[in-house]
XYZ file of N, CA, C and O in Angstrom:
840
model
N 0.846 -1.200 0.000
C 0.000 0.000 0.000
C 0.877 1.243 0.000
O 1.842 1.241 0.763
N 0.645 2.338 -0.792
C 1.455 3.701 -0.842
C 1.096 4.153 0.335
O 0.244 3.657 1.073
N 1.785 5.167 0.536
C 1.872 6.148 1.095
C 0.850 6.785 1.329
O 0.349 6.878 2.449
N 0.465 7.241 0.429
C -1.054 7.949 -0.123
C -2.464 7.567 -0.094
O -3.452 8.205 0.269
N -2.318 6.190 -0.631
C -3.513 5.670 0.013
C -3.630 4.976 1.316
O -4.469 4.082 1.427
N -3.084 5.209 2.031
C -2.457 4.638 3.501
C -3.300 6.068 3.980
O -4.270 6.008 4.735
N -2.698 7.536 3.340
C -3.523 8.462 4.188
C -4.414 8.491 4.001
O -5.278 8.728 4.845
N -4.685 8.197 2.446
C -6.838 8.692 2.003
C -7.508 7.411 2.946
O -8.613 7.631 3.441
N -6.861 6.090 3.198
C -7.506 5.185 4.117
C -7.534 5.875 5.612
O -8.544 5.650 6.279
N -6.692 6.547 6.085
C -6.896 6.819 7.360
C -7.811 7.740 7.353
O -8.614 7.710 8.286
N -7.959 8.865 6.259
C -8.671 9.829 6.371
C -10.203 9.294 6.614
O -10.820 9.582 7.640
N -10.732 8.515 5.604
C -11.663 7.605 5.364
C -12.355 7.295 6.775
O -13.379 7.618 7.377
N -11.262 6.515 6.962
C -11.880 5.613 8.579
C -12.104 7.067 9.473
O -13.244 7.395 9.802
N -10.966 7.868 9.819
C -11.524 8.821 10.759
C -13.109 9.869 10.458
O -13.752 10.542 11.264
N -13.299 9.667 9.193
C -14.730 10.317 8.860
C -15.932 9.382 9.459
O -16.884 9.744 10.150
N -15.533 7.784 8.884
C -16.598 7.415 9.371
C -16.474 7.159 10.842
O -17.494 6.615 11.265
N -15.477 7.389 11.855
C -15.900 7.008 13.327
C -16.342 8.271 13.466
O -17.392 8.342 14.106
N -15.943 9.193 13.122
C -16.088 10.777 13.491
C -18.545 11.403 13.416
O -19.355 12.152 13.963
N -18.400 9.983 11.962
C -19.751 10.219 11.844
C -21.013 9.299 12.630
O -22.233 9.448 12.695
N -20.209 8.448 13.092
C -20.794 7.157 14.037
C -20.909 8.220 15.572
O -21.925 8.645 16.122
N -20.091 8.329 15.783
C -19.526 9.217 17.024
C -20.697 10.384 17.164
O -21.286 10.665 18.208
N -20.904 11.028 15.797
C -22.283 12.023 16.267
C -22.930 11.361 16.017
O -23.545 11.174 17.067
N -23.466 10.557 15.071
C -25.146 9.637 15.178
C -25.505 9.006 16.637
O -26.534 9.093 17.307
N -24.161 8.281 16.897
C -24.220 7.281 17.864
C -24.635 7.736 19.373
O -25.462 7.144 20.067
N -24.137 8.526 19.627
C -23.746 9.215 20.679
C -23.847 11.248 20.805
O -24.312 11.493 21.918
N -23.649 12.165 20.272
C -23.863 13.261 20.233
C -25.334 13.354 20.130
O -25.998 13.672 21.117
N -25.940 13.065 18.859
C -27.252 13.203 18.597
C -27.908 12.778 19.734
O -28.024 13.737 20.497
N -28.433 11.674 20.230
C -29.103 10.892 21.464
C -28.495 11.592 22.181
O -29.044 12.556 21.648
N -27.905 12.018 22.858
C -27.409 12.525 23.943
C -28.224 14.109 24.141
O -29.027 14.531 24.974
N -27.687 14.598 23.151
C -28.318 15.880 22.934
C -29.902 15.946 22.845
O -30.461 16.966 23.247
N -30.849 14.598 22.188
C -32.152 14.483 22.069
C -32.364 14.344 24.024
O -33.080 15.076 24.708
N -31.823 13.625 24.334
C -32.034 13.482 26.281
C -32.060 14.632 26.782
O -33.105 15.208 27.086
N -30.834 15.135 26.936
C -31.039 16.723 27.661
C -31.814 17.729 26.869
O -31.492 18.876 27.178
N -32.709 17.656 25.970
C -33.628 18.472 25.171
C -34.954 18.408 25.953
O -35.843 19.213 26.231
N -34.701 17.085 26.191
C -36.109 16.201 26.943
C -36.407 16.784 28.404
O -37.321 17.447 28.894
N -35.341 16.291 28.821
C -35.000 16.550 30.696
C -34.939 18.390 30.730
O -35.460 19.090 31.598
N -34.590 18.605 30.195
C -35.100 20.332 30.082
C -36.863 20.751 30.045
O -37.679 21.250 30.820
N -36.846 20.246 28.743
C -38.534 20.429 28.701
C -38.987 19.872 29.759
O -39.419 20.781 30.467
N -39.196 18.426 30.490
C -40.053 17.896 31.516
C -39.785 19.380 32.604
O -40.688 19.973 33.195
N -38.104 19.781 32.647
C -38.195 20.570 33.656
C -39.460 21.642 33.786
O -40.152 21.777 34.795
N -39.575 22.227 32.789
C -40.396 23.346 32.837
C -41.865 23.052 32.357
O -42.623 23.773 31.708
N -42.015 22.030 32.765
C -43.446 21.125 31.942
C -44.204 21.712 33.991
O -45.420 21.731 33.797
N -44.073 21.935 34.859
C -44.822 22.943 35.867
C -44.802 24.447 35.277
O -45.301 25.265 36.050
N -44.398 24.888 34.249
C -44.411 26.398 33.777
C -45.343 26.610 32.963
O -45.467 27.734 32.475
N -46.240 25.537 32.624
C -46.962 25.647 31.706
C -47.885 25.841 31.727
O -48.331 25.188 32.670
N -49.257 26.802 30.921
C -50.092 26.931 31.822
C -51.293 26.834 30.423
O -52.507 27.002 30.537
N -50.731 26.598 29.466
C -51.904 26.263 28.031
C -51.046 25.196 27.340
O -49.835 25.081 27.528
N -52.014 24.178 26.262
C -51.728 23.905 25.391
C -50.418 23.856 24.218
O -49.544 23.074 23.842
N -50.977 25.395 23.895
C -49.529 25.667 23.159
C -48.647 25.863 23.670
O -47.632 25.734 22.985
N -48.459 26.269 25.080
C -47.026 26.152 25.535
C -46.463 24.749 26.039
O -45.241 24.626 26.114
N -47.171 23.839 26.338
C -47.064 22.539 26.530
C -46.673 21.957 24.583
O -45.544 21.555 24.305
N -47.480 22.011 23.802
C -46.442 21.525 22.316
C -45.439 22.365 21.982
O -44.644 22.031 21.104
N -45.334 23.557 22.623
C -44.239 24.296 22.568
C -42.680 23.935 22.967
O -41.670 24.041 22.270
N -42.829 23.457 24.366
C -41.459 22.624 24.505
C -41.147 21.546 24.242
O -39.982 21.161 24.146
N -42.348 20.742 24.047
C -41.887 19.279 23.347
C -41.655 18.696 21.820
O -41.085 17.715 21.342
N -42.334 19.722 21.356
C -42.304 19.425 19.927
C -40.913 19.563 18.950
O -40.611 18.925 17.942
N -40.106 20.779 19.738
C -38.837 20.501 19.140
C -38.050 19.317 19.876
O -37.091 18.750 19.351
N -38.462 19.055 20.918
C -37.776 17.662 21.744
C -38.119 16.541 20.987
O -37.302 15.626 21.091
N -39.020 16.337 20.298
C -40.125 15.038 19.690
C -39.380 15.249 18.231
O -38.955 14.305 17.566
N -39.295 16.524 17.869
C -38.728 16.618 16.192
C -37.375 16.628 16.077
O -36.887 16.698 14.949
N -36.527 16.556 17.247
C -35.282 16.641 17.025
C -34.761 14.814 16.546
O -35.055 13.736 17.063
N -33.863 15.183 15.308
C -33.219 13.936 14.466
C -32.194 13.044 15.232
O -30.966 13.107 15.266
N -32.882 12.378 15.705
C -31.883 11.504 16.108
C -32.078 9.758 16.040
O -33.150 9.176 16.206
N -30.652 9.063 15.732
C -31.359 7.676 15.017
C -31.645 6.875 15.991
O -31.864 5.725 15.610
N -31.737 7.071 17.255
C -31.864 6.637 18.482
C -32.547 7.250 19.496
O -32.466 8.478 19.467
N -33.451 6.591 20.735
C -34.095 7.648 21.656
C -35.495 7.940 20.787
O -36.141 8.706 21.502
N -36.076 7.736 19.851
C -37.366 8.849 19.298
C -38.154 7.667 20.134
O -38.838 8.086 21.068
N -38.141 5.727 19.838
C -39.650 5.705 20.757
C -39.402 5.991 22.088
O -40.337 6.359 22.799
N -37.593 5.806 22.804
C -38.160 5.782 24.487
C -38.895 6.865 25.039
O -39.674 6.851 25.992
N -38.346 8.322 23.908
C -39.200 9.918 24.585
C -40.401 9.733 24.346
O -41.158 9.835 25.312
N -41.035 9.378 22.907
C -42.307 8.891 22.670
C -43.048 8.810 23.661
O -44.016 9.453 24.065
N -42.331 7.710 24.105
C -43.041 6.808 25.590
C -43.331 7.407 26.873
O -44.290 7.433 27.644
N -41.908 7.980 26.816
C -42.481 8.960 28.232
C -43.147 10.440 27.745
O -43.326 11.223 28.679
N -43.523 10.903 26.448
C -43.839 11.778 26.367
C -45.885 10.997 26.646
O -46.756 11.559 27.310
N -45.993 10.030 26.097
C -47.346 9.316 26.743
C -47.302 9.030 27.822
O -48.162 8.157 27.701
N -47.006 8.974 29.028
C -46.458 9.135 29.920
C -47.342 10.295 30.425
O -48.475 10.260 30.904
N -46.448 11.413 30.170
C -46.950 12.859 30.668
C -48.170 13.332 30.164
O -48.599 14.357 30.694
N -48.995 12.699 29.039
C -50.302 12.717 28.932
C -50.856 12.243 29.766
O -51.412 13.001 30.561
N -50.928 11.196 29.908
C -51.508 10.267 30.908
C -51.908 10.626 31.949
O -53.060 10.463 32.352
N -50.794 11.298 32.678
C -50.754 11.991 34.195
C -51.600 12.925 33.771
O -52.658 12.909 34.400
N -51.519 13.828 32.842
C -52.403 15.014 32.594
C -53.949 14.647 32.293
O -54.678 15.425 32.908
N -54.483 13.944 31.733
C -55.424 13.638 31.704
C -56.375 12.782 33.180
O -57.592 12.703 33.349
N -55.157 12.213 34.102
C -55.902 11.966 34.793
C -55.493 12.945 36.311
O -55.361 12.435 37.424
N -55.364 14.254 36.038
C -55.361 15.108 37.369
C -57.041 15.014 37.618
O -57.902 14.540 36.877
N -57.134 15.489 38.610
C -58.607 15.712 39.412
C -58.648 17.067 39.745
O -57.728 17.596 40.369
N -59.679 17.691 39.364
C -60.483 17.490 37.684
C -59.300 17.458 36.698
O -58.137 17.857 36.667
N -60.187 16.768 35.883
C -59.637 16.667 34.749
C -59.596 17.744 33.579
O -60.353 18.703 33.726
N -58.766 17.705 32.378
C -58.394 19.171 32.132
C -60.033 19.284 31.391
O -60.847 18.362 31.434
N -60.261 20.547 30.763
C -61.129 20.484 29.710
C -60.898 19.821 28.325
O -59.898 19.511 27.678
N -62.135 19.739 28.155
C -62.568 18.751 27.165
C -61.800 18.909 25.792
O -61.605 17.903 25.111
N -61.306 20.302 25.319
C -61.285 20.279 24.028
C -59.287 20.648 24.437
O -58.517 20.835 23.495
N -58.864 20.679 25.671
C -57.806 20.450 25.621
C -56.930 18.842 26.119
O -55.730 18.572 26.081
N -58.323 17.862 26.644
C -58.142 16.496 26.848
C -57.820 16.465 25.137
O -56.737 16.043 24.731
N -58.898 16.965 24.186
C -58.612 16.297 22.658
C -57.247 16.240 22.832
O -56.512 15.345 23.251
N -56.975 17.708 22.307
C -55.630 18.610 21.850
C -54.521 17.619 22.207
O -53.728 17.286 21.327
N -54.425 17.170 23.339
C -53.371 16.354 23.882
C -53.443 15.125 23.420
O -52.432 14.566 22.995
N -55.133 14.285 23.442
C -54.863 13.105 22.617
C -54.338 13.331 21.252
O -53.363 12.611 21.036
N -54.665 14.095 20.261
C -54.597 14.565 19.002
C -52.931 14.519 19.002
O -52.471 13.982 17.995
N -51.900 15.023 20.028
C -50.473 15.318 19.378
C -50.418 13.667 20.149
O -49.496 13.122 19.543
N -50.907 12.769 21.062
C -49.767 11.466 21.645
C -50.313 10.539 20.554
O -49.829 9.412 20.450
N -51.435 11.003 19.615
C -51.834 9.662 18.304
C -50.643 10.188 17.331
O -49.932 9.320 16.825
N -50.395 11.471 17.054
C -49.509 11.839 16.373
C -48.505 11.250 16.698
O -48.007 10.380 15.984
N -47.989 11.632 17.902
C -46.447 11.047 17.984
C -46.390 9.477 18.164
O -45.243 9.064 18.332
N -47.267 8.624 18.167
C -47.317 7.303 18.450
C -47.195 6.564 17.201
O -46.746 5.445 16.956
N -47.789 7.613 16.364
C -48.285 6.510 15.086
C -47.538 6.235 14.583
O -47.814 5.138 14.097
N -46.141 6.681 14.181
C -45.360 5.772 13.232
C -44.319 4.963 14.124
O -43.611 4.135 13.551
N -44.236 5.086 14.994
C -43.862 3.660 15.855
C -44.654 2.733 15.791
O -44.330 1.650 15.305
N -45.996 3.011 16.331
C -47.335 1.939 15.684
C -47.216 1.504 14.033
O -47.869 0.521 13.683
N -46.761 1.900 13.472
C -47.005 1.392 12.277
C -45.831 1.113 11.446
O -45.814 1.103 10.215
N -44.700 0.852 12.363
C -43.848 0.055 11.807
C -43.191 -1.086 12.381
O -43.870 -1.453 13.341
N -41.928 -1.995 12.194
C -42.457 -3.169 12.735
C -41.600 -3.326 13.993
O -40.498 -2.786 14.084
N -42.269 -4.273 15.208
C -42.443 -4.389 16.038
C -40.889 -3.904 17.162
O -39.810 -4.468 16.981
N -41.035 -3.050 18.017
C -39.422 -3.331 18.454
C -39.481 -3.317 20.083
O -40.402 -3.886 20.668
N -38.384 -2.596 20.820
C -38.638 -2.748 22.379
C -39.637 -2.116 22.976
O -40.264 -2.459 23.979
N -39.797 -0.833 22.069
C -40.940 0.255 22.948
C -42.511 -0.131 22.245
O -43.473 0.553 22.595
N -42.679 -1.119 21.367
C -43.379 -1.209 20.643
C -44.787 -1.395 21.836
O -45.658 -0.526 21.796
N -44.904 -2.402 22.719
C -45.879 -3.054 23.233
C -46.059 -1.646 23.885
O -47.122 -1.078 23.633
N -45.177 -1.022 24.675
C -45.780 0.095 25.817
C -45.874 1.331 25.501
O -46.107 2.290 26.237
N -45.606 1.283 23.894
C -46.416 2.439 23.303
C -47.703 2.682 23.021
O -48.340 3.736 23.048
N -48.148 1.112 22.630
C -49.434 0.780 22.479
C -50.196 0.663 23.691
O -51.326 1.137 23.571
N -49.964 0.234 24.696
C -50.137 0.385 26.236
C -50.854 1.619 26.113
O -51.988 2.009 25.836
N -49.717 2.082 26.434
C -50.025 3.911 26.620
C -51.243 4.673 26.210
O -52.112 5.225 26.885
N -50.993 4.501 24.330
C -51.740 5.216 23.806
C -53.341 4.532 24.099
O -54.324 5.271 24.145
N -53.424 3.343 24.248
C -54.919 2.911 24.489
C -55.528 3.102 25.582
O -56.756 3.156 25.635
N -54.692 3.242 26.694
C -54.834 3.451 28.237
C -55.645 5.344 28.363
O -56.569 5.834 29.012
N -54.616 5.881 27.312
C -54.689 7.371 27.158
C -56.671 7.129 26.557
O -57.608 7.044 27.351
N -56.763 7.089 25.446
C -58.283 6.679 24.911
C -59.188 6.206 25.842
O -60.162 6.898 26.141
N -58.965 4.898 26.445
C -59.400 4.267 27.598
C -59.902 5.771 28.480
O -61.127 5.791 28.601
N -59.184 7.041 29.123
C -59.359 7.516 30.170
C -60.518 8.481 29.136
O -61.593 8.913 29.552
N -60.087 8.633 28.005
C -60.922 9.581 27.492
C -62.563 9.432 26.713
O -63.374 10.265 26.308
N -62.537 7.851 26.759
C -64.247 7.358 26.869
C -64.376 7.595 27.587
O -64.518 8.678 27.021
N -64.616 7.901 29.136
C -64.879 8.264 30.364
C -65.412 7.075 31.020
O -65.459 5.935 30.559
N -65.794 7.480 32.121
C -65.941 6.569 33.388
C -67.195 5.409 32.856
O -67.087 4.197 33.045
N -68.182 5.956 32.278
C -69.518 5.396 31.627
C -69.163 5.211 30.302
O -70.133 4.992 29.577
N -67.547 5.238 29.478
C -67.589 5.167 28.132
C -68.401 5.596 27.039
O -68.546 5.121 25.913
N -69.013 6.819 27.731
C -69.846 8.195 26.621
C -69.393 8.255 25.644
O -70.289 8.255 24.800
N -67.921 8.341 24.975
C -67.506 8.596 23.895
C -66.947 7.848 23.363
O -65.792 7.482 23.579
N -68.376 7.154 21.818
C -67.745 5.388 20.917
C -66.355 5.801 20.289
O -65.735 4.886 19.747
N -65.722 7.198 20.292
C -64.574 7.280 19.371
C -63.513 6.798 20.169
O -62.809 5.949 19.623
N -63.218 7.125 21.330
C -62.502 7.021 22.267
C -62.301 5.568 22.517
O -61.202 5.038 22.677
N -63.793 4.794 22.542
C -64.123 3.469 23.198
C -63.198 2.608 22.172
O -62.382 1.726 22.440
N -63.520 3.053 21.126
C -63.511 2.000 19.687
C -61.886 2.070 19.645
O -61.313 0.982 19.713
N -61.041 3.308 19.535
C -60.041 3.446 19.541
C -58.871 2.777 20.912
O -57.698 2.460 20.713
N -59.567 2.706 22.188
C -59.131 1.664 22.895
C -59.189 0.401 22.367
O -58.283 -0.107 21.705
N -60.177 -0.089 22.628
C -60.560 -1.177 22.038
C -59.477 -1.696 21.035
O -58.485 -2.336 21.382
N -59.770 -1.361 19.815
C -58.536 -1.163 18.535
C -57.333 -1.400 19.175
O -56.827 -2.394 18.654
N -56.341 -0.772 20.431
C -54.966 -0.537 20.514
C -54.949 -1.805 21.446
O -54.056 -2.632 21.258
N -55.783 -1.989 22.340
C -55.705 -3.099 23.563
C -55.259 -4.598 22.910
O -54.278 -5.293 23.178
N -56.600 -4.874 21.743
C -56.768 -5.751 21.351
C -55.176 -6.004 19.808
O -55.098 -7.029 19.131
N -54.369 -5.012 19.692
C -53.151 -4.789 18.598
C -52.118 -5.168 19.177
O -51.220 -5.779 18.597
N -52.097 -4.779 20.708
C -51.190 -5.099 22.054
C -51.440 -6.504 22.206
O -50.448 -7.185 21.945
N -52.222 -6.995 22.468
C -52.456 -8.735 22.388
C -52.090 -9.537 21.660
O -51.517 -10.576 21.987
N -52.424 -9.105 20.298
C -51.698 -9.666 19.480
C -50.178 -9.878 19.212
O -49.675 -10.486 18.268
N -49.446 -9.135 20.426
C -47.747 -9.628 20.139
C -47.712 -9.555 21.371
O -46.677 -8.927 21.596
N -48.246 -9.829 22.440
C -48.140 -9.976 24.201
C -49.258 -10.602 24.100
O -50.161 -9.840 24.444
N -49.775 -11.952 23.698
C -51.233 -12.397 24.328
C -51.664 -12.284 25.714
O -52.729 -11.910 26.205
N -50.389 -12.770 26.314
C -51.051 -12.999 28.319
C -50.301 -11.591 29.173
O -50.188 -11.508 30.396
N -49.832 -10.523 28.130
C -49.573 -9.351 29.503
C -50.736 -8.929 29.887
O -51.522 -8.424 29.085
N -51.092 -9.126 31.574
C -51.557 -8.371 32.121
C -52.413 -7.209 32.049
O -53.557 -7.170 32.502
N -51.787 -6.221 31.435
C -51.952 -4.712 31.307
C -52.846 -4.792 30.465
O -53.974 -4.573 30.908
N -52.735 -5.119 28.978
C -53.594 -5.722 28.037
C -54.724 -6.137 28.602
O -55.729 -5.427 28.642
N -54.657 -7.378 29.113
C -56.110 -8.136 29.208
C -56.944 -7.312 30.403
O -58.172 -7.270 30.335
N -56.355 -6.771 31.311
C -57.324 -6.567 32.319
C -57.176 -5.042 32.102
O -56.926 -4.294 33.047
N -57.294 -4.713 31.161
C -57.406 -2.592 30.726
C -58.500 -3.254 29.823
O -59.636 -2.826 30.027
N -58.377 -4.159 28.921
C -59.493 -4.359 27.904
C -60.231 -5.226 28.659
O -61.376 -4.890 28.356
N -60.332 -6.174 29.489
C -61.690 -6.377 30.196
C -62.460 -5.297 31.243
O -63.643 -5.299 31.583
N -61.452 -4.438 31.607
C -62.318 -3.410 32.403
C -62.951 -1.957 31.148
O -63.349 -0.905 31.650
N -62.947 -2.108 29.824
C -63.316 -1.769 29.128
C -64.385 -2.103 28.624
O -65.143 -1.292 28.091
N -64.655 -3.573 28.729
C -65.721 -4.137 27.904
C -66.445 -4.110 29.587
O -67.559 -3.805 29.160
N -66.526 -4.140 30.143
C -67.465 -4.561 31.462
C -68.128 -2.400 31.283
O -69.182 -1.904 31.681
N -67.290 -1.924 30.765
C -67.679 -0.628 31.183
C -68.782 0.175 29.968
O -69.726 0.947 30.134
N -67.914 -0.642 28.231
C -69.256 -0.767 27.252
C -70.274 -1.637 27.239
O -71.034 -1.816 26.287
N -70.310 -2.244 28.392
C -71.140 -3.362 28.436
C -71.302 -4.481 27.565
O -72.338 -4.952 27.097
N -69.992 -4.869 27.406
C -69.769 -5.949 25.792
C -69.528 -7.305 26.117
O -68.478 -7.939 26.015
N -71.072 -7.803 26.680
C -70.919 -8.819 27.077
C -70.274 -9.881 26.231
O -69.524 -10.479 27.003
N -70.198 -10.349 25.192
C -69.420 -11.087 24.420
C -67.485 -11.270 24.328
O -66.790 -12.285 24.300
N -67.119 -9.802 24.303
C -65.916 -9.107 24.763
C -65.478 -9.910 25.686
O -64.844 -10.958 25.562
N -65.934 -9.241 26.846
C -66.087 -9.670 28.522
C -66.026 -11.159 28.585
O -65.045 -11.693 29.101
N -67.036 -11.888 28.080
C -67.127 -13.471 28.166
C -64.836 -13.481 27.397
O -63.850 -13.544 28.131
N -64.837 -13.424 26.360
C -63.500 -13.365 25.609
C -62.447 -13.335 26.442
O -61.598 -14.225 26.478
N -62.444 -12.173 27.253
C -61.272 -11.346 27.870
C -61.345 -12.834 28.990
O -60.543 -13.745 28.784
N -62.324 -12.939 30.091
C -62.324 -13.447 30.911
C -61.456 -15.069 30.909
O -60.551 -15.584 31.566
N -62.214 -15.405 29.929
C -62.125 -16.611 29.347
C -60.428 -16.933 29.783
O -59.880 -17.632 30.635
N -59.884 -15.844 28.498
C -58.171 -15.624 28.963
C -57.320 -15.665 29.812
O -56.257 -16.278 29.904
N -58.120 -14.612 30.767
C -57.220 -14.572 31.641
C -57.696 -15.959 32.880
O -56.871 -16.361 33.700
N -58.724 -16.369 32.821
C -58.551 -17.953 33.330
C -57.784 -19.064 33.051
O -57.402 -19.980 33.780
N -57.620 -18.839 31.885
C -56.717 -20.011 31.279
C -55.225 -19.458 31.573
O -54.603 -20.475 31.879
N -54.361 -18.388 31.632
C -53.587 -18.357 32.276
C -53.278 -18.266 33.895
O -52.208 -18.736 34.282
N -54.389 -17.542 35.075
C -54.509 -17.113 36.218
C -56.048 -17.763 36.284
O -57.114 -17.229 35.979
N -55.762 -19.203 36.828
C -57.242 -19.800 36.742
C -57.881 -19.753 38.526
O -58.858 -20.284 39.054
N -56.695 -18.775 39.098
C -56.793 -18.609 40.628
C -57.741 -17.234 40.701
O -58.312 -17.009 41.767
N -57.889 -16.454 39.753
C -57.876 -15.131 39.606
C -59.565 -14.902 40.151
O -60.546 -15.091 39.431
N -59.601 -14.479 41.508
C -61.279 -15.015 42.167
C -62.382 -13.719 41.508
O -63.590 -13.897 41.662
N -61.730 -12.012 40.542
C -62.535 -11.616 40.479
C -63.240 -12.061 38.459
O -64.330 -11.918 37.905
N -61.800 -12.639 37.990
C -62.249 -13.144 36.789
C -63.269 -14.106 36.706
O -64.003 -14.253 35.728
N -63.315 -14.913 37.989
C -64.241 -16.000 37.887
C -65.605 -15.463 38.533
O -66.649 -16.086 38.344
N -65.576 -14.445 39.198
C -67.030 -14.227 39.636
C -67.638 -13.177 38.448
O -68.835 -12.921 38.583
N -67.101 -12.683 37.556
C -67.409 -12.260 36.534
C -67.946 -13.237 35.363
O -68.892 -12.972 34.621
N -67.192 -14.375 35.337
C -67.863 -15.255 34.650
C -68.662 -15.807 35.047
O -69.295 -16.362 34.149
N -69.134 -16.039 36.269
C -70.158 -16.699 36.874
C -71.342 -15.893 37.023
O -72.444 -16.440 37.058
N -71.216 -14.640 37.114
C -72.497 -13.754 36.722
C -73.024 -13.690 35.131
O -74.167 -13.949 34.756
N -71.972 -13.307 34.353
C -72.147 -13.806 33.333
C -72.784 -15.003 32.526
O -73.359 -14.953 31.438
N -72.607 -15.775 33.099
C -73.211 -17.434 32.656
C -74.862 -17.786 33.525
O -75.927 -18.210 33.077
N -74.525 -17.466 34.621
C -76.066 -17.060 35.384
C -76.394 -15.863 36.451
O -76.605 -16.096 37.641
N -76.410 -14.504 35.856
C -76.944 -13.315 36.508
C -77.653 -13.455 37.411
O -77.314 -13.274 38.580
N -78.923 -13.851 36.977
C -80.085 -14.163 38.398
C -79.714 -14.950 39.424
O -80.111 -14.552 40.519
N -79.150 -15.830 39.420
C -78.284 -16.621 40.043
C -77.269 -16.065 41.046
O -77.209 -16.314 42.251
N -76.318 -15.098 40.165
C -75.172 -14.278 41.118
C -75.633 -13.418 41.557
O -74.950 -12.942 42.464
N -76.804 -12.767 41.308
C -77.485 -11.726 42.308
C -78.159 -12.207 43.921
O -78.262 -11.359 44.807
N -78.505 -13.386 44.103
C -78.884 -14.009 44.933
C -78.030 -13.936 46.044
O -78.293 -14.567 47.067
């Protein structure tokens, strides 16, 4: 090997660690403390737009690493927000679901990875709070429903899943659902004494009212 190409090889290699080095590490790093800043001042906030105000450049910043774990905890901080007492108003409960479907969806819709299941968690749990207590609202309902039952399908027996979507269907009153969900979680937790008195009302009501 010359001389010369001995240097254009060294040059070479030092570009690409030099470019690994910011993807790898600078970028993610820098997406974290973007984050941990914003949560800081996430008590300063006192509307909407100032709440997508600090996160949205945290959420849009490029980095090839870190976008689902913030994702995650950015559903997270919905979550909590939606369930303070009282709860916020109505058309700023949307506003907030409206940006965590945004930021969820293309993790949702591509294929499966670590943050995958507890993104879907999240976002259905988030819907879940926003049918309300009596599940008044079928958009909300249907859209749980939808994420619970997407989560199952690559976690059949987590927990979180089955008993968020059976306390869903007991709450749309979907008796068929309900019979489903129950069913499940017997066959894995066949100890489980409130799954079985649910099925046992279920199978004879007049009976379990007695």
């Amino acid at each position: 090997m010359t001389s010369g190409l001995r240097k254009l090889t060294a040059c070479f290699v030092t570009v690409v660690a030099l470019l690994l080095l910011y993807e790898g590490a600078y970028l993610p790093i820098t997406k974290s403390h973007l984050y941990i800043a914003a949560y800081s001042n996430l008590r300063n906030v006192k509307s909407i737009d100032e709440f997508n105000g600090i996160f949205n450049p945290v959420l849009d910043y490029s980095s090839p690493v870190g976008q689902e774990e913030l994702v995650s905890a950015y559903l997270g901080i919905v979550l909590d927000a939606l369930n303070q007492n009282p709860p916020p108003p109505k058309e700023v409960a949307a506003a907030l679901i409206t940006q965590a479907e945004k930021r969820a969806d293309p993790i949702i819709h591509h294929a499966p990875s670590f943050s995958y299941s507890q993104t879907i968690l999240k976002l259905a749990v988030i819907n879940k709070l926003a049918a309300g207590k009596q599940c008044e609202n079928t958009k909300y309902y249907e859209r749980a429903r939808e994420l619970f039952r997407l989560g199952l399908t690559y976690s059949p027996n987590r927990q979180a899943f089955l008993y968020n979507l059976l306390d869903l269907y007991l709450c749309g009153n979907d008796t068929q659902g309900t019979k489903e969900i129950v069913t499940i979680i017997l066959k894995y937790w066949p100890g489980d004494q409130n799954a079985q008195r649910i099925w046992n009302y279920l199978e004879n009501p007049t009976g379990a009212k007695k």
